[in-house]
Short mmCIF file of C-alpha atoms and ligand atoms in Angstrom, two decimals:
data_model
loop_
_atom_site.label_atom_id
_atom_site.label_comp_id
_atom_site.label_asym_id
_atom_site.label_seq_id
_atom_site.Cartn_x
_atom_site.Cartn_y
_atom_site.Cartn_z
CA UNK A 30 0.00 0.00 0.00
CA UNK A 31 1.59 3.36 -1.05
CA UNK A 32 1.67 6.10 1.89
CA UNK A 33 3.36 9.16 2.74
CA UNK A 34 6.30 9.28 5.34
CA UNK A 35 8.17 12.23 6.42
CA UNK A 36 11.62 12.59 6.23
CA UNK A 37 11.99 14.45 9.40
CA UNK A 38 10.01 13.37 12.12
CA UNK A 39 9.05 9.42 10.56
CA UNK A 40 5.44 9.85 10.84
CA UNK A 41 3.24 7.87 8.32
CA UNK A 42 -0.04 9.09 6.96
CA UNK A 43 -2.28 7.47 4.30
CA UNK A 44 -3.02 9.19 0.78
CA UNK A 45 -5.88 11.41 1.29
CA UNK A 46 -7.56 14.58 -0.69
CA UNK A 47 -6.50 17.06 2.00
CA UNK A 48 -2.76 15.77 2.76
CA UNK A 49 -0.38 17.74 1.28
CA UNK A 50 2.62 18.35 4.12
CA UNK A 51 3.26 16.36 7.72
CA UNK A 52 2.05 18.00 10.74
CA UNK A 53 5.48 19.30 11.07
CA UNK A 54 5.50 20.98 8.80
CA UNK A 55 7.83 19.07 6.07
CA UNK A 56 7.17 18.07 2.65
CA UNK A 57 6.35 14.23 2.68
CA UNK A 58 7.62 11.40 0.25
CA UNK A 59 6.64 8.14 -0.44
CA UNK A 60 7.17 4.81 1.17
CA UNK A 61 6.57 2.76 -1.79
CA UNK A 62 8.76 0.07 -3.24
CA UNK A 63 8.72 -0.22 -7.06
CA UNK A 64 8.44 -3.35 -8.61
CA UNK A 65 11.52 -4.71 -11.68
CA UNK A 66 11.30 -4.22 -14.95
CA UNK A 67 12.98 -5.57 -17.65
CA UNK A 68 14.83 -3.45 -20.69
CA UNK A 69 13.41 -5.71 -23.19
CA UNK A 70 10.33 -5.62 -21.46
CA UNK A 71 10.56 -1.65 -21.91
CA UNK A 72 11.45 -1.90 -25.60
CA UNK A 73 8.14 -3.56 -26.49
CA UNK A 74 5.64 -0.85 -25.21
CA UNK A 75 4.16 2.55 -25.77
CA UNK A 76 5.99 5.41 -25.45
CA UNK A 77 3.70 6.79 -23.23
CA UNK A 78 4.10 6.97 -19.35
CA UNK A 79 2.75 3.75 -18.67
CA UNK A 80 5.54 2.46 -20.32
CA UNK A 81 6.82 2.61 -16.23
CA UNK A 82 3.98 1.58 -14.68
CA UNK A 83 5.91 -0.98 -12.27
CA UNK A 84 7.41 2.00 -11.02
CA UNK A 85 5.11 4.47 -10.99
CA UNK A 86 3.16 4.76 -7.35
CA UNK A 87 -0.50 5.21 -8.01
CA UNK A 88 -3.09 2.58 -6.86
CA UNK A 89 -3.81 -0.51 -8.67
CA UNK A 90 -6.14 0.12 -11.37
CA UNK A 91 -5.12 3.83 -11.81
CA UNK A 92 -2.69 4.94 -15.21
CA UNK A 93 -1.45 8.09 -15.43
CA UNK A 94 -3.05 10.73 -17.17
CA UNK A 95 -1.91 10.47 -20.79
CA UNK A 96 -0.92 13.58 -22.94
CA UNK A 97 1.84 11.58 -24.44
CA UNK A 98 4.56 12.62 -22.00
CA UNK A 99 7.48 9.40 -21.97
CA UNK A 100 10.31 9.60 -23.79
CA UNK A 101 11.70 12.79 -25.70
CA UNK A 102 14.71 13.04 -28.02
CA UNK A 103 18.37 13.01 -26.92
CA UNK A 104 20.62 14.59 -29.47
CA UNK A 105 24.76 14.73 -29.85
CA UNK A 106 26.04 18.26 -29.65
CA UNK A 107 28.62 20.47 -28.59
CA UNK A 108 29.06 23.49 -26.80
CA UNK A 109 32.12 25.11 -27.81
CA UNK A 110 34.65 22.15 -27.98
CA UNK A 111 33.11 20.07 -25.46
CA UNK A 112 30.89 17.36 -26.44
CA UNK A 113 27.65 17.08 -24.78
CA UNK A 114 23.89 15.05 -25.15
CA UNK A 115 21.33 17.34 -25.00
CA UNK A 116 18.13 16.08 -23.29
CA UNK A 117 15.41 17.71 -24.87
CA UNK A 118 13.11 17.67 -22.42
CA UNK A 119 10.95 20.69 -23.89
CA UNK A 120 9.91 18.11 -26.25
CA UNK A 121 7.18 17.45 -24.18
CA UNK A 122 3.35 17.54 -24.35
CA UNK A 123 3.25 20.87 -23.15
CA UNK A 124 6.47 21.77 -23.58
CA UNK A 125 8.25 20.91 -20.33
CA UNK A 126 9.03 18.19 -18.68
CA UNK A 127 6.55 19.40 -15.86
CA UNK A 128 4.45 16.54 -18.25
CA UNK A 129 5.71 13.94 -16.42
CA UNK A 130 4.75 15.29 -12.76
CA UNK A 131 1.49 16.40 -14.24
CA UNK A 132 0.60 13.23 -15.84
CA UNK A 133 1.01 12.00 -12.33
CA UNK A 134 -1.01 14.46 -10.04
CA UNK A 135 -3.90 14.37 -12.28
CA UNK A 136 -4.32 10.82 -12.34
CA UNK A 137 -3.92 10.85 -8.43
CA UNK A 138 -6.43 13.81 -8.02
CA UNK A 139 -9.31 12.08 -10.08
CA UNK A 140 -8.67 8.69 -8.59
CA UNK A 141 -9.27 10.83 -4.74
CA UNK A 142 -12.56 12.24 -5.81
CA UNK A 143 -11.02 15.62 -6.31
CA UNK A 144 -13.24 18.32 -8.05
CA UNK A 145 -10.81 20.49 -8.49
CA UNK A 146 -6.63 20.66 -8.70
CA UNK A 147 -4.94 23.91 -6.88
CA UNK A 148 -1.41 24.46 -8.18
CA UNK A 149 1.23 27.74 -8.39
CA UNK A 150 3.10 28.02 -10.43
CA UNK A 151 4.84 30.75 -12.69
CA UNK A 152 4.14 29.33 -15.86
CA UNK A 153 5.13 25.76 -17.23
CA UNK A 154 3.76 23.78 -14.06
CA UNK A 155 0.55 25.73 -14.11
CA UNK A 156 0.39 24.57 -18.06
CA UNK A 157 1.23 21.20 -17.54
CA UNK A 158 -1.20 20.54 -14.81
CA UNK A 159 -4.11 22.52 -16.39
CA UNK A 160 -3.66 20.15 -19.73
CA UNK A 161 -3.46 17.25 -17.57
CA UNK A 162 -6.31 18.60 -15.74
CA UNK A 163 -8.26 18.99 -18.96
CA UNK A 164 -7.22 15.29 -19.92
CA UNK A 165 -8.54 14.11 -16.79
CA UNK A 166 -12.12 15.87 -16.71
CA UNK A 167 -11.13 18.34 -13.54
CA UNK A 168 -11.28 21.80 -12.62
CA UNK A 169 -7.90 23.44 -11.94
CA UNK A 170 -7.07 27.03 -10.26
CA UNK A 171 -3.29 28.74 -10.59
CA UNK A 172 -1.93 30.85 -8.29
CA UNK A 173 1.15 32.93 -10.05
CA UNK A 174 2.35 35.76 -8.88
CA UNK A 175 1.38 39.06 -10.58
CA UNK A 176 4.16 39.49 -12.96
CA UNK A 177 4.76 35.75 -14.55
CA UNK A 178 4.53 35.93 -18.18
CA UNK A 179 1.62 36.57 -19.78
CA UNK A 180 2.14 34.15 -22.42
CA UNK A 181 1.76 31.34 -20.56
CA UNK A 182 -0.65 32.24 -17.76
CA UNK A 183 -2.79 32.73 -21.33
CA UNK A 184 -2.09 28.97 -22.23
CA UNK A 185 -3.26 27.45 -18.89
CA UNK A 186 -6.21 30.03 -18.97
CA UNK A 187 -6.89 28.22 -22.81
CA UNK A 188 -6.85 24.46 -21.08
CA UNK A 189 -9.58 25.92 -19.01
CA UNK A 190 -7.64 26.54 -15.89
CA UNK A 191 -8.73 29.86 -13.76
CA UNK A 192 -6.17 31.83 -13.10
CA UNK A 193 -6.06 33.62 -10.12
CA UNK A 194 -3.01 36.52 -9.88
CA UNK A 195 -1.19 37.39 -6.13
CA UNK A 196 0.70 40.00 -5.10
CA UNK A 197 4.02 39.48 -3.22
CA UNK A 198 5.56 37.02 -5.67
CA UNK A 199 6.20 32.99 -6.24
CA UNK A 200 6.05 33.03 -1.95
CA UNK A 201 2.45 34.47 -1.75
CA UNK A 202 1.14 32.34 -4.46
CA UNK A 203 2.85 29.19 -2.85
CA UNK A 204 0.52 30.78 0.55
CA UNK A 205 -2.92 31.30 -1.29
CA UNK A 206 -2.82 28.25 -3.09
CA UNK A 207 -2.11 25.97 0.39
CA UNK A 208 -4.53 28.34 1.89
CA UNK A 209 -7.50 27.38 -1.07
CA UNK A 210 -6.57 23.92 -0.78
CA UNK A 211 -7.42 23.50 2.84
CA UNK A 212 -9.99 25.34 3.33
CA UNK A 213 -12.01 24.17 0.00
CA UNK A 214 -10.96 20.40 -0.19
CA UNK A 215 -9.47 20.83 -3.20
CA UNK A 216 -6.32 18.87 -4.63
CA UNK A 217 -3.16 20.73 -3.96
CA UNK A 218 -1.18 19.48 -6.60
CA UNK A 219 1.92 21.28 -5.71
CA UNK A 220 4.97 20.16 -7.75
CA UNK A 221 7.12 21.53 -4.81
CA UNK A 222 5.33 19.66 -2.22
CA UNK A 223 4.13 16.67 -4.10
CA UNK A 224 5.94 13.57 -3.88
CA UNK A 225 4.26 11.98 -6.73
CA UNK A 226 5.16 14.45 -8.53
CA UNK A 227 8.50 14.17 -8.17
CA UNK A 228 7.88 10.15 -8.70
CA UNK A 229 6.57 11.45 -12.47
CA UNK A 230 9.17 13.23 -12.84
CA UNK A 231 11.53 10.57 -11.83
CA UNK A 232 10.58 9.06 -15.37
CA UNK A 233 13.23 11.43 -17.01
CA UNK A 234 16.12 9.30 -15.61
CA UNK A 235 14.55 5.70 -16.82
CA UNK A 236 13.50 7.66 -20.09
CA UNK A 237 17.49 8.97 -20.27
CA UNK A 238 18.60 5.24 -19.43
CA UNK A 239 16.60 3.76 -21.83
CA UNK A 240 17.33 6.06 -24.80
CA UNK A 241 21.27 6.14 -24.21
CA UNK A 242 20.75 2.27 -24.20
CA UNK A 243 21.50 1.81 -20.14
CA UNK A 244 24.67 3.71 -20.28
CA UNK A 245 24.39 6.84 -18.04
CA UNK A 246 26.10 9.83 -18.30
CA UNK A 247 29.15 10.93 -15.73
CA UNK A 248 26.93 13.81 -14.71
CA UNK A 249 23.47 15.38 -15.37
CA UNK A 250 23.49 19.41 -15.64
CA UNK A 251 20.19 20.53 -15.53
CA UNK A 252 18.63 23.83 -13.73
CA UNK A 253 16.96 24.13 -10.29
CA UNK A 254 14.00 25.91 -8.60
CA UNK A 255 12.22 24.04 -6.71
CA UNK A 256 14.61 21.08 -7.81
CA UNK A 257 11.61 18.69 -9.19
CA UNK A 258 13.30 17.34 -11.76
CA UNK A 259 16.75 16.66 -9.88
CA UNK A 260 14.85 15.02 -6.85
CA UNK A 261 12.41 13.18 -9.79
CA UNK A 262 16.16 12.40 -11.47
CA UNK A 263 17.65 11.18 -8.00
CA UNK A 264 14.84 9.28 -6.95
CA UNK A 265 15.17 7.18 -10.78
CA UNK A 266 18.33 6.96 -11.18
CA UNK A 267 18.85 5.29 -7.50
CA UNK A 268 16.22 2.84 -8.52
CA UNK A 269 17.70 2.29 -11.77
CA UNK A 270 21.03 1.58 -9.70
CA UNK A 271 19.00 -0.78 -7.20
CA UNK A 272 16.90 -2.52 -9.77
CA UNK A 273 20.32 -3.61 -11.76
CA UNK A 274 19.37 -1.62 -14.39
CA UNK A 275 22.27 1.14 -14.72
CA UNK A 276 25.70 0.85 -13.03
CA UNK A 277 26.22 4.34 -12.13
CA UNK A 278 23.82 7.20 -10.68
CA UNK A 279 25.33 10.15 -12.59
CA UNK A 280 26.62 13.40 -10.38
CA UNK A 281 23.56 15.69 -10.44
CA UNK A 282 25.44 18.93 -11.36
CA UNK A 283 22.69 21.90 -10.75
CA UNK A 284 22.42 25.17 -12.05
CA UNK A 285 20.78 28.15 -10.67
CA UNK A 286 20.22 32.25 -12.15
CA UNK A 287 23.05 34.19 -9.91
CA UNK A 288 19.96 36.61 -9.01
CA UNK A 289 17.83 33.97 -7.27
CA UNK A 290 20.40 31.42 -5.84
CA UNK A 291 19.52 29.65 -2.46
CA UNK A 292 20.41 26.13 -3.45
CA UNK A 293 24.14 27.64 -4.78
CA UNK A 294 24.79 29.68 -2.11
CA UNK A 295 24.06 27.08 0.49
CA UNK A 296 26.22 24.31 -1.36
CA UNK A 297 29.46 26.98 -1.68
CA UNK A 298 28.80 27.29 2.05
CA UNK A 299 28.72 23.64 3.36
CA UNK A 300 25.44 24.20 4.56
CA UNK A 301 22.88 21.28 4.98
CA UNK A 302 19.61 23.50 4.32
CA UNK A 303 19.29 26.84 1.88
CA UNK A 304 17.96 30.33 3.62
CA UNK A 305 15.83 31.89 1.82
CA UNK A 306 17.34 34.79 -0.37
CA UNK A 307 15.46 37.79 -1.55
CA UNK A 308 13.17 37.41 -4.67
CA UNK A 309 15.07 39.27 -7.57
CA UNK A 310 13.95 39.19 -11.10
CA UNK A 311 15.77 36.76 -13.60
CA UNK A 312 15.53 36.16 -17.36
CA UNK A 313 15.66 31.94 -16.06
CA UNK A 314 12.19 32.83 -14.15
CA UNK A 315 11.76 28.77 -13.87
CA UNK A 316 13.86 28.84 -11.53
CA UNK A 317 13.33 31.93 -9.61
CA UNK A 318 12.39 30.11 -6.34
CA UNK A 319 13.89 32.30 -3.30
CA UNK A 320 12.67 29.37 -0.53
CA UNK A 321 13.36 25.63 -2.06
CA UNK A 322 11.19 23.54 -0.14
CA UNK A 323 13.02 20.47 -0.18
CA UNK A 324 16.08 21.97 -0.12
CA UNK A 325 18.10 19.38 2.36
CA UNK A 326 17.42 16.62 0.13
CA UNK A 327 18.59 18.71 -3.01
CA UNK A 328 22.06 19.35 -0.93
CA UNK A 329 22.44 15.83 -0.27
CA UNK A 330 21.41 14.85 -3.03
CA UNK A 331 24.45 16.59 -4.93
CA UNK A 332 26.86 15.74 -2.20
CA UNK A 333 26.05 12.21 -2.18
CA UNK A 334 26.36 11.92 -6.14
CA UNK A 335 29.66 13.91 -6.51
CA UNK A 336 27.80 16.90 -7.94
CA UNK A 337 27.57 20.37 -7.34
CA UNK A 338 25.74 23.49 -7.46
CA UNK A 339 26.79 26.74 -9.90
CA UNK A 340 25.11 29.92 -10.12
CA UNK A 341 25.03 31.58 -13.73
CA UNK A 342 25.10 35.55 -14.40
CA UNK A 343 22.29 36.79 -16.56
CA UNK A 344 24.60 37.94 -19.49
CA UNK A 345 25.77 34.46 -19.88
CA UNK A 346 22.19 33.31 -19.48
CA UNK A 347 21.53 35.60 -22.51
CA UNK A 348 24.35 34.39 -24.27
CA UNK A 349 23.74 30.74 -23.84
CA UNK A 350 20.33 31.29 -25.04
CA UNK A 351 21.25 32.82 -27.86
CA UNK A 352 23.78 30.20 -28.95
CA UNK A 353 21.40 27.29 -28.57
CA UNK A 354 18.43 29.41 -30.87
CA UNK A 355 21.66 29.47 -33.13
CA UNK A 356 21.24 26.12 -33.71
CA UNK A 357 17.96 25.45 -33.76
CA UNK A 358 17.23 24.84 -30.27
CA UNK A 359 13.46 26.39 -29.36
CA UNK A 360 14.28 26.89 -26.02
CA UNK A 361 13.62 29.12 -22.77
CA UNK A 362 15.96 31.11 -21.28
CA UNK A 363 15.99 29.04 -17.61
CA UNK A 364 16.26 26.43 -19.74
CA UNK A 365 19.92 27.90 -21.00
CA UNK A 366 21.37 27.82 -17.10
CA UNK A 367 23.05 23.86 -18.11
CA UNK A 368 24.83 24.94 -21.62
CA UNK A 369 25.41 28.43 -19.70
CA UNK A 370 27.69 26.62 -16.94
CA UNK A 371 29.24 24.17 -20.12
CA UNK A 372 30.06 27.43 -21.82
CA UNK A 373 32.25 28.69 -18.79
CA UNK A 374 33.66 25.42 -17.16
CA UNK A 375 32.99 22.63 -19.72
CA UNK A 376 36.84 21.97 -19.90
CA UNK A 377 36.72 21.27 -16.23
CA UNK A 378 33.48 19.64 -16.05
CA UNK A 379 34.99 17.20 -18.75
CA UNK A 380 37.78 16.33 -16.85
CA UNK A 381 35.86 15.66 -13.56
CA UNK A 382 32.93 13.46 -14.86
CA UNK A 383 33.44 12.12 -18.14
CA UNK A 384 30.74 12.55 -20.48
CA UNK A 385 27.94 15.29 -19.89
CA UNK A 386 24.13 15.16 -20.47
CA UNK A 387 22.57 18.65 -20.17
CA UNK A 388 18.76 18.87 -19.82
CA UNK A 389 17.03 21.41 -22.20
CA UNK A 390 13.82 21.82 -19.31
CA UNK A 391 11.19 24.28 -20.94
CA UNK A 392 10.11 25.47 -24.48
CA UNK A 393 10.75 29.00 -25.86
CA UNK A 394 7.71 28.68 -28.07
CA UNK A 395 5.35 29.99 -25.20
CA UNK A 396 6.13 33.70 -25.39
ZN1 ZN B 404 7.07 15.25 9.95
#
């Protein structure tokens, strides 16, 4: 029977509408075992989520919603001299590989009875979970602070989400979505809180292993917010380690804007938890998160895995972004913080881990 369990005080609660956090206060993961699965078992189905379904922790009967999130393209390039796969992760469904949480949630939500789905989000969550939402026959409200982009609040808005605009930034419209959800018994889907999202977003790392044929990268540069998709990368690529399917779990190497740098500025300090830092604007406004929920499992996450943390200035942000449209790359700018750190220390990051994967995370075709 899946559960949650909190990391910090042990407590166990079962799966309900109107459990989002422990008592404590902590975000809560799963205690949920996932069952084997063979690689020419994989090879034979879908490309759809499913695909995972032995690994994937809703209830028995229940698939996760499908939009055709899965498996996206994984392409040789290089940046500068230094060759690199590119994971193109805004190859997804909507665009970001938010998908694969979404997919998730949804499926979760409509299985609890939810009528409705409560997210924030400053764009590409709030899309992903109002297209799932759509999929999935249920209502869903976004909280995004007042100045995320337009564009994409517009998209969510066109999947039929309501959109509801806070002042005080991505803090207060983390507070009046939590606040909704309680008091209204709605679904808070929060991809910062959720565990199962983070267990769909753990799909990137069996969808990397699978399309690199079970040979990981040394590391896996990708950028960080809230960190969903390195704790969804973590959580796969330990399982892929203790199923027998992959040898190595690949140093998660994480990349943050300079302007909005928590995660970064607690790993440069040797500390186990990020303080908050004060909410500056940023070109990479994916990752603009000042307060990273689940910030001590990020940090151990790197330290355990050989990684690290880097911060990126916005020039080179603007740069990097420019030299990936160069070549075709439809990208968003947080989506340029992983070339952005191969541009400046690619020689270095070479030398430390062997070959580099760096995850393209969000589509530039929303503005
Ligand atoms: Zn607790």
């Amino acid at each position: 029977m899946i559960g949650y369990a909190c990391p910090a005080c042990a407590r166990r609660f079962p799966v309900e509408l109107d459990r989002w956090r422990c008592d404590c206060g902590a975000p809560l993961d799963l205690a949920f075992e996932p069952k084997g699965v063979s690689p020419a078992e994989l090879a034979r189905r879908p490309r759809s989520l499913a695909r995972y379904r032995e690994v994937l922790p809703l209830p028995e009967g229940v698939e996760p919603v499908d939009l055709g999130a899965g498996l996206v393209p994984v392409v040789e390039e290089a940046i500068g001299d230094i060759p690199v796969r590119l994971v193109l992760e805004y190859v997804s469904p909507t665009g970001s590989f938010k998908d694969r949480g979404a997919a998730l949630v949804a499926a979760l939500a409509a299985f609890l009875g939810a009528g409705e789905i409560v997210e924030d989000s400053s764009g590409n969550a709030g899309i992903a979970l109002a297209a799932h939402s759509a999929r999935a026959g249920l209502r869903a409200r976004i909280y995004a602070p007042e100045d995320a982009a337009p564009a994409k609040l517009r998209l969510a808005s066109e999947f039929g989400a309501e959109i509801v605009l806070v002042k005080g930034g991505r803090e207060a419209a983390a507070r009046a979505a939590a606040s909704h959800a309680t008091t209204r018994r709605a679904f808070y889907a929060s991809h910062a809180w959720s565990p199962f999202f983070l267990h769909g977003t753990k799909s990137f790392a069996y969808g990397l292993a699978e399309t690199v044929g079970w040979s990981l990268p040394g590391a896996v540069i990708l950028p960080a917010g809230y960190g969903t998709l390195a704790l969804g990368a973590h959580l796969g690529f330990a399982e892929l380690v203790r199923l027998g399917l992959a040898r190595r779990h690949p140093a998660l190497v994480l990349v943050q804007p300079l302007r909005c740098a928590p995660l970064w500025r607690a790993f440069e300090r040797g500390e186990a938890i990020a303080a908050p830092v004060p909410e500056a604007p940023t070109a990479a406004d994916g990752a603009r998160v000042p307060r990273p929920i689940r910030s001590a499992q990020l940090l151990s996450a790197v330290r355990e895995t050989g990684g690290l943390v880097a911060a990126i200035e916005e020039e080179e942000i603007a740069s990097a972004l420019r030299a990936l449209w160069r070549k075709g790359y439809a990208v968003e700018p947080t989506a340029a913080l992983g070339a952005a750190l191969v541009r400046r220390e690619g020689a270095s990051l070479r030398a430390r881990y062997g070959s580099l994967a760096v995850v393209l995370t969000g589509s530039g075709l929303k503005g």
